[in-house]
CSV table of C-alpha atoms in Angstrom, one decimal:
chain,number,residue,atom,x,y,z
A,778,MET,CA,68.9,-65.9,60.6
A,779,SER,CA,68.3,-65.7,64.3
A,780,ASP,CA,71.4,-63.5,64.7
A,781,VAL,CA,70.0,-61.0,62.1
A,782,ILE,CA,66.7,-61.0,63.8
A,783,HIS,CA,68.2,-60.2,67.2
A,784,SER,CA,70.7,-57.7,66.0
A,785,ALA,CA,68.0,-55.2,64.8
A,786,PRO,CA,66.3,-54.6,68.1
A,787,ASN,CA,69.7,-54.5,69.8
A,788,SER,CA,71.0,-51.8,67.4
A,789,HIS,CA,67.8,-49.7,67.9
A,790,SER,CA,68.0,-50.1,71.7
A,791,ARG,CA,71.6,-49.0,71.7
A,792,SER,CA,70.9,-45.9,69.6
A,793,GLY,CA,67.9,-45.1,71.8
A,794,ARG,CA,70.1,-45.4,74.9
A,795,ASN,CA,72.7,-43.1,73.4
A,796,THR,CA,70.1,-40.5,72.6
A,797,GLN,CA,68.6,-40.7,76.0
A,798,TRP,CA,72.1,-40.4,77.5
A,799,LEU,CA,72.6,-37.2,75.5
A,800,GLN,CA,69.3,-35.8,76.6
A,801,HIS,CA,69.8,-36.6,80.3
A,802,VAL,CA,73.3,-35.1,80.3
A,803,SER,CA,72.0,-32.0,78.6
A,804,LEU,CA,69.2,-31.6,81.2
A,805,ILE,CA,71.7,-32.1,84.1
A,806,ILE,CA,74.0,-29.4,82.7
A,807,ILE,CA,71.1,-27.0,82.3
A,808,ILE,CA,70.0,-27.6,85.9
A,809,LEU,CA,73.5,-27.3,87.2
A,810,VAL,CA,74.1,-24.0,85.4
A,811,LEU,CA,70.8,-22.6,86.7
A,812,ALA,CA,71.6,-23.7,90.2
A,813,VAL,CA,74.9,-22.0,90.1
A,814,PHE,CA,73.4,-18.7,89.0
A,815,ALA,CA,70.6,-19.0,91.6
A,816,TRP,CA,73.2,-19.5,94.3
A,817,LEU,CA,75.3,-16.5,93.1
A,818,SER,CA,72.4,-14.2,92.6
A,819,PRO,CA,69.3,-14.3,94.9
A,820,ILE,CA,67.1,-12.5,92.2
A,821,PHE,CA,67.9,-14.9,89.4
A,822,LEU,CA,64.9,-17.1,89.9
A,823,THR,CA,62.5,-14.4,90.9
A,824,LEU,CA,59.3,-14.1,88.9
A,825,THR,CA,60.2,-10.6,87.7
A,826,ASN,CA,63.6,-11.7,86.4
A,827,LEU,CA,62.3,-14.8,84.7
A,828,GLY,CA,59.6,-12.7,83.0
A,829,ASN,CA,62.3,-10.3,81.8
A,830,VAL,CA,64.3,-13.3,80.4
A,831,LEU,CA,61.2,-14.5,78.6
A,832,GLN,CA,60.7,-11.1,77.1
A,833,GLN,CA,64.3,-10.8,76.0
A,834,THR,CA,64.1,-14.3,74.4
A,835,ALA,CA,61.3,-13.3,72.1
A,836,VAL,CA,63.6,-11.9,69.4
A,837,VAL,CA,66.2,-14.7,69.3
A,838,GLY,CA,63.6,-17.3,70.0
A,839,THR,CA,61.4,-16.2,67.1
A,840,LEU,CA,64.4,-16.3,64.8
A,841,ALA,CA,65.3,-19.7,66.0
A,842,LEU,CA,61.9,-21.0,65.2
A,843,GLY,CA,62.2,-19.9,61.6
A,844,LEU,CA,65.7,-21.3,61.3
A,845,THR,CA,64.6,-24.6,62.7
A,846,LEU,CA,62.0,-24.9,60.0
A,847,VAL,CA,64.7,-24.4,57.4
A,848,LEU,CA,67.0,-27.0,59.0
A,849,SER,CA,64.0,-29.4,59.2
A,850,GLY,CA,63.3,-29.1,55.5
A,851,GLY,CA,66.9,-29.3,54.5
A,852,GLY,CA,67.9,-32.4,56.4
A,853,VAL,CA,70.9,-33.1,58.6
A,854,GLN,CA,73.5,-31.6,56.3
A,855,GLY,CA,73.5,-27.8,57.0
A,856,ILE,CA,75.8,-26.8,54.1
A,857,SER,CA,74.2,-29.0,51.3
A,858,GLY,CA,70.8,-29.3,53.0
A,859,GLY,CA,69.4,-26.1,54.4
A,860,ILE,CA,70.5,-23.1,56.5
A,861,ASP,CA,69.8,-19.4,56.6
A,862,LEU,CA,72.7,-17.2,57.6
A,863,SER,CA,70.8,-14.1,56.5
A,864,ILE,CA,68.1,-14.3,59.2
A,865,ALA,CA,69.7,-11.9,61.6
A,866,ALA,CA,70.5,-9.4,58.9
A,867,ASN,CA,67.0,-9.8,57.7
A,868,LEU,CA,65.8,-8.9,61.2
A,869,GLY,CA,67.9,-5.7,61.0
A,870,LEU,CA,66.4,-4.7,57.6
A,871,CYS,CA,62.9,-5.4,58.7
A,872,ALA,CA,63.4,-3.5,62.0
A,873,ALA,CA,64.7,-0.5,59.9
A,874,VAL,CA,61.6,-0.7,57.6
A,875,PHE,CA,59.2,-0.9,60.5
A,876,ALA,CA,60.9,1.9,62.6
A,877,THR,CA,61.2,4.2,59.6
A,878,LEU,CA,57.6,3.8,58.6
A,879,ILE,CA,56.4,4.4,62.2
A,880,ALA,CA,58.8,7.4,62.5
A,881,THR,CA,57.4,8.9,59.3
A,882,GLU,CA,53.8,8.6,60.8
A,883,HIS,CA,52.6,5.7,58.7
A,884,SER,CA,49.8,3.6,60.3
A,885,THR,CA,50.8,0.6,62.3
A,886,PRO,CA,48.9,-1.9,60.0
A,887,VAL,CA,50.7,-0.5,56.9
A,888,ALA,CA,54.1,-0.7,58.7
A,889,LEU,CA,53.4,-4.3,59.8
A,890,LEU,CA,52.3,-5.3,56.3
A,891,LEU,CA,55.4,-3.8,54.6
A,892,THR,CA,57.7,-5.3,57.2
A,893,LEU,CA,56.3,-8.8,56.7
A,894,LEU,CA,56.6,-8.3,52.9
A,895,THR,CA,60.2,-7.3,53.4
A,896,GLY,CA,61.1,-10.3,55.5
A,897,ALA,CA,59.2,-12.7,53.2
A,898,THR,CA,60.9,-11.2,50.1
A,899,VAL,CA,64.4,-11.9,51.5
A,900,GLY,CA,63.2,-15.5,52.2
A,901,LEU,CA,61.9,-15.8,48.7
A,902,PHE,CA,65.2,-14.6,47.3
A,903,ASN,CA,67.0,-17.3,49.3
A,904,ALA,CA,64.5,-19.9,48.1
A,905,PHE,CA,65.0,-18.9,44.5
A,906,ALA,CA,68.8,-19.0,44.8
A,907,ILE,CA,68.9,-22.3,46.7
A,908,VAL,CA,66.0,-24.3,45.5
A,909,TRP,CA,65.8,-23.3,41.8
A,910,LEU,CA,69.3,-22.0,41.0
A,911,GLY,CA,71.0,-24.8,43.0
A,912,ILE,CA,73.4,-22.5,44.9
A,913,LEU,CA,74.7,-23.9,48.2
A,914,PRO,CA,72.6,-22.5,51.1
A,915,LEU,CA,75.8,-21.3,52.9
A,916,LEU,CA,76.8,-19.2,49.9
A,917,ALA,CA,73.3,-18.0,48.9
A,918,THR,CA,72.3,-16.9,52.4
A,919,LEU,CA,75.7,-15.3,53.0
A,920,THR,CA,75.1,-13.2,49.9
A,921,SER,CA,71.6,-12.2,50.9
A,922,MET,CA,72.9,-11.4,54.4
A,923,ASN,CA,75.2,-8.8,52.9
A,924,ILE,CA,72.5,-7.5,50.7
A,925,ALA,CA,70.1,-7.1,53.6
A,926,MET,CA,72.8,-5.3,55.7
A,927,GLY,CA,73.6,-3.0,52.8
A,928,LEU,CA,69.9,-2.1,52.3
A,929,GLU,CA,69.5,-1.4,56.0
A,930,MET,CA,72.5,1.0,56.0
A,931,VAL,CA,71.0,2.7,52.9
A,932,LEU,CA,67.7,3.1,54.6
A,933,THR,CA,68.9,4.3,57.9
A,934,GLY,CA,72.3,5.8,57.1
A,935,ASN,CA,73.8,3.3,59.6
A,936,ALA,CA,72.1,5.2,62.4
A,937,SER,CA,69.5,4.4,65.0
A,938,VAL,CA,65.9,5.2,64.1
A,939,SER,CA,63.5,6.0,67.0
A,940,ALA,CA,60.0,4.8,66.8
A,941,SER,CA,56.9,4.7,69.1
A,942,SER,CA,53.5,3.3,68.5
A,943,ASP,CA,50.5,1.9,70.5
A,944,LEU,CA,51.5,-1.6,69.4
A,945,GLN,CA,54.9,-1.3,70.9
A,946,ASN,CA,53.5,0.1,74.1
A,947,ILE,CA,51.1,-2.9,74.4
A,948,LEU,CA,53.8,-5.4,73.7
A,949,ILE,CA,56.1,-4.2,76.4
A,950,ALA,CA,53.4,-3.7,79.0
A,951,ASN,CA,53.0,-6.3,81.8
A,952,GLY,CA,50.4,-9.0,81.4
A,953,PRO,CA,49.6,-11.9,83.8
A,954,LEU,CA,52.3,-13.0,86.3
A,955,ALA,CA,54.4,-9.9,85.6
A,956,VAL,CA,55.3,-11.2,82.2
A,957,SER,CA,55.0,-8.7,79.3
A,958,TRP,CA,52.5,-9.3,76.5
A,959,LEU,CA,55.5,-9.7,74.2
A,960,GLY,CA,56.7,-12.7,76.3
A,961,TRP,CA,53.2,-14.3,76.2
A,962,GLY,CA,52.9,-13.6,72.5
A,963,PHE,CA,56.2,-15.4,71.9
A,964,LEU,CA,55.0,-18.4,73.9
A,965,LEU,CA,51.7,-18.4,71.9
A,966,LEU,CA,53.6,-18.2,68.6
A,967,THR,CA,55.8,-21.1,69.6
A,968,LEU,CA,52.8,-23.3,70.6
A,969,ILE,CA,51.1,-22.5,67.3
A,970,ALA,CA,54.2,-23.3,65.3
A,971,ILE,CA,54.7,-26.6,67.2
A,972,ALA,CA,51.0,-27.6,66.6
A,973,LEU,CA,51.3,-26.8,62.9
A,974,CYS,CA,54.4,-28.9,62.5
A,975,ARG,CA,53.2,-31.9,64.5
A,976,PHE,CA,49.5,-32.1,63.6
A,977,THR,CA,49.2,-30.7,60.1
A,978,ALA,CA,50.0,-32.0,56.6
A,979,PHE,CA,52.5,-29.2,56.1
A,980,GLY,CA,54.5,-30.0,59.1
A,981,LEU,CA,54.6,-33.7,58.5
A,982,ARG,CA,55.5,-33.3,54.9
A,983,LEU,CA,58.3,-30.8,55.7
A,984,GLN,CA,59.8,-33.3,58.1
A,985,ALA,CA,59.5,-36.0,55.4
A,986,VAL,CA,61.2,-33.7,52.9
A,987,GLY,CA,64.1,-33.2,55.3
A,988,SER,CA,64.5,-36.8,56.5
A,989,HIS,CA,63.8,-38.7,53.3
A,990,PRO,CA,63.6,-36.4,50.3
A,991,GLN,CA,63.7,-39.2,47.7
A,992,ALA,CA,60.9,-41.1,49.4
A,993,ALA,CA,58.9,-37.8,49.7
A,994,ASN,CA,59.4,-37.1,46.1
A,995,ALA,CA,58.3,-40.6,45.1
A,996,ALA,CA,55.1,-40.1,47.3
A,997,GLY,CA,54.2,-37.0,45.2
A,998,ILE,CA,55.3,-34.4,47.8
A,999,GLY,CA,56.8,-31.3,46.1
A,1000,VAL,CA,60.2,-31.3,47.7
A,1001,LYS,CA,61.3,-28.1,46.1
A,1002,ARG,CA,58.1,-26.3,47.0
A,1003,TYR,CA,58.3,-27.3,50.7
A,1004,ARG,CA,61.9,-26.3,51.0
A,1005,ALA,CA,61.2,-23.0,49.3
A,1006,LEU,CA,58.3,-22.4,51.6
A,1007,SER,CA,60.5,-23.0,54.7
A,1008,TYR,CA,62.8,-20.1,53.6
A,1009,VAL,CA,59.9,-17.8,53.0
A,1010,ILE,CA,58.5,-18.6,56.5
A,1011,CYS,CA,61.9,-18.1,57.9
A,1012,GLY,CA,62.0,-14.6,56.4
A,1013,ALA,CA,58.6,-13.9,57.8
A,1014,SER,CA,59.8,-15.0,61.3
A,1015,ALA,CA,62.6,-12.4,60.9
A,1016,ALA,CA,59.9,-9.7,60.3
A,1017,LEU,CA,57.9,-10.8,63.4
A,1018,ALA,CA,61.1,-10.7,65.5
A,1019,SER,CA,61.9,-7.2,64.2
A,1020,VAL,CA,58.6,-5.9,65.6
A,1021,ALA,CA,59.6,-7.4,69.0
A,1022,SER,CA,63.1,-5.8,68.6
A,1023,VAL,CA,61.8,-2.4,67.8
A,1024,SER,CA,59.4,-2.6,70.7
A,1025,LEU,CA,62.2,-3.5,73.2
A,1026,LEU,CA,64.6,-0.9,71.8
A,1027,SER,CA,62.1,1.8,71.0
A,1028,GLY,CA,63.4,1.8,67.5
A,1029,SER,CA,65.9,0.1,65.2
A,1030,SER,CA,69.7,0.2,65.6
A,1031,PRO,CA,72.7,-1.2,63.7
A,1032,GLY,CA,74.2,-4.5,64.8
A,1033,ALA,CA,71.3,-6.9,64.5
A,1034,ASN,CA,73.6,-9.4,62.8
A,1035,ASP,CA,75.3,-9.9,66.1
A,1036,ASN,CA,72.4,-12.1,67.0
A,1037,LEU,CA,73.3,-14.7,64.4
A,1038,LEU,CA,75.5,-16.9,66.5
A,1039,MET,CA,72.9,-17.1,69.3
A,1040,VAL,CA,70.2,-18.0,66.8
A,1041,ILE,CA,72.2,-20.8,65.2
A,1042,ALA,CA,73.1,-22.0,68.7
A,1043,ALA,CA,69.5,-22.1,69.8
A,1044,ALA,CA,68.4,-24.0,66.7
A,1045,LEU,CA,71.3,-26.5,66.8
A,1046,LEU,CA,71.1,-27.1,70.5
A,1047,GLY,CA,67.5,-28.2,70.1
A,1048,VAL,CA,68.8,-31.4,68.5
A,1049,VAL,CA,69.6,-32.9,71.9
A,1050,PHE,CA,65.9,-32.9,72.8
A,1051,SER,CA,65.0,-35.0,69.8
A,1052,ARG,CA,65.0,-38.8,69.7
A,1053,ARG,CA,65.9,-38.7,66.0
A,1054,LEU,CA,68.7,-36.1,66.6
A,1055,VAL,CA,67.0,-33.5,64.4
A,1056,PRO,CA,66.2,-29.8,65.1
A,1057,THR,CA,62.8,-29.4,66.7
A,1058,LEU,CA,60.7,-26.3,67.6
A,1059,GLY,CA,60.3,-27.3,71.2
A,1060,GLY,CA,64.0,-27.9,71.5
A,1061,ALA,CA,64.7,-24.5,70.0
A,1062,LEU,CA,62.5,-22.9,72.6
A,1063,ILE,CA,64.3,-24.6,75.5
A,1064,SER,CA,67.7,-23.8,74.0
A,1065,ALA,CA,66.8,-20.1,73.4
A,1066,LEU,CA,65.5,-19.8,77.0
A,1067,PHE,CA,68.7,-21.5,78.3
A,1068,LEU,CA,71.0,-19.2,76.4
A,1069,SER,CA,69.0,-16.1,77.5
A,1070,LEU,CA,69.2,-17.3,81.1
A,1071,ILE,CA,73.0,-17.7,80.8
A,1072,SER,CA,73.3,-14.2,79.4
A,1073,ASN,CA,71.1,-12.9,82.2
A,1074,GLY,CA,73.0,-14.8,84.8
A,1075,PHE,CA,76.3,-13.3,83.6
A,1076,GLN,CA,74.8,-9.8,83.9
A,1077,LEU,CA,73.5,-10.4,87.4
A,1078,VAL,CA,76.9,-11.7,88.7
A,1079,ASN,CA,78.8,-8.9,86.9
A,1080,VAL,CA,80.5,-11.1,84.3
A,1081,SER,CA,81.1,-9.5,80.9
A,1082,SER,CA,78.3,-10.5,78.5
A,1083,TYR,CA,81.0,-11.0,75.8
A,1084,TRP,CA,81.7,-14.4,77.4
A,1085,ILE,CA,78.3,-15.6,76.1
A,1086,ASN,CA,79.7,-15.7,72.6
A,1087,GLY,CA,82.4,-18.1,73.7
A,1088,VAL,CA,79.9,-20.2,75.6
A,1089,GLU,CA,77.6,-20.4,72.5
A,1090,GLY,CA,80.6,-21.4,70.3
A,1091,VAL,CA,81.6,-24.2,72.7
A,1092,LEU,CA,78.0,-25.5,73.0
A,1093,ILE,CA,77.6,-25.6,69.2
A,1094,LEU,CA,80.9,-27.5,68.9
A,1095,CYS,CA,80.0,-30.0,71.6
A,1096,VAL,CA,76.5,-30.6,70.2
A,1097,VAL,CA,77.6,-31.0,66.6
A,1098,ALA,CA,80.4,-33.3,67.6
A,1099,LEU,CA,78.2,-35.5,69.8
A,1100,THR,CA,75.3,-35.7,67.4
A,1101,ALA,CA,77.7,-36.6,64.5
A,1102,LEU,CA,79.2,-39.3,66.7
A,1103,LEU,CA,75.8,-40.8,67.6
A,1104,ARG,CA,74.6,-40.6,64.0
A,1105,ARG,CA,77.6,-42.6,62.9
A,1106,ARG,CA,76.9,-45.2,65.5
A,1107,GLN,CA,73.3,-45.4,64.4
A,1108,GLN,CA,74.4,-45.8,60.8
A,1109,ARG,CA,76.9,-48.5,61.7
A,1110,GLY,CA,74.2,-50.3,63.7
A,1111,THR,CA,71.8,-50.1,60.8
A,1112,GLN,CA,74.5,-51.4,58.3
A,1113,GLY,CA,75.3,-54.2,60.8
A,1114,VAL,CA,71.7,-55.4,60.5
């Protein structure tokens, strides 16, 4: 009996040390990468450049927040649990809707409303296919990704659409500390999202749905309803990101789906900043900023930005492999109890 009693805290302490080790190594890598870029480029850590990085992170970061909610509600298994491969294509469609409405002289509130409805509708389509029809998230969102890309091409003729509005001008204008209002808006959105997930019934129940769906269902929590809602919110995040994208590019342009790998990387890399090895909004923010800093550093030292895709792929592979290894160790420790 005493062996059993002592084995439980030992297994928990080992898993805790493993998680802390992963977090410490990740932070060391981030610091080293930033130090190298700061050494190679004297303007890398200037306030102006960091403000520009934050502004550029707004699009991918907002998408990563939405995808993180889907991952949280779906659990640790991305294929059978929850994932949204259509989020970047949804961004392209929403950007096309917003830019087209502004270009045809519709009012900004009308353009915003219809853009949000577009993003949420794509999310609702995903929710219906995955939650109620039972289609695997990978297949369902791959289908909606192609539908969104097709609708964007029909709407724009696969061409760029120029757009200009007072809202766009305000978002890209500089605010405090030489950071644009778009950058500050992204930080505010992230803080609100974190607060909602940590301190509200919705956030706590969504985490319960993802971590322990059977227990959540037994407690009377509508598992299907919360998972469906996560996809709708994810679609709405694509709509918000599209407004940021149109503001930065002064319109919409084809190729929004190129952001997908970076969004997935930002959401998955956030796992290393969680004690339970699950995606978190705070981790997604840090990861999105880190990836943007890498891309910015490559540009400053005249290295092709195409290398960033390889870096993202390697980071995803490393994080997925390490977290899978640590989870298996945790499960073996639990079973050993």
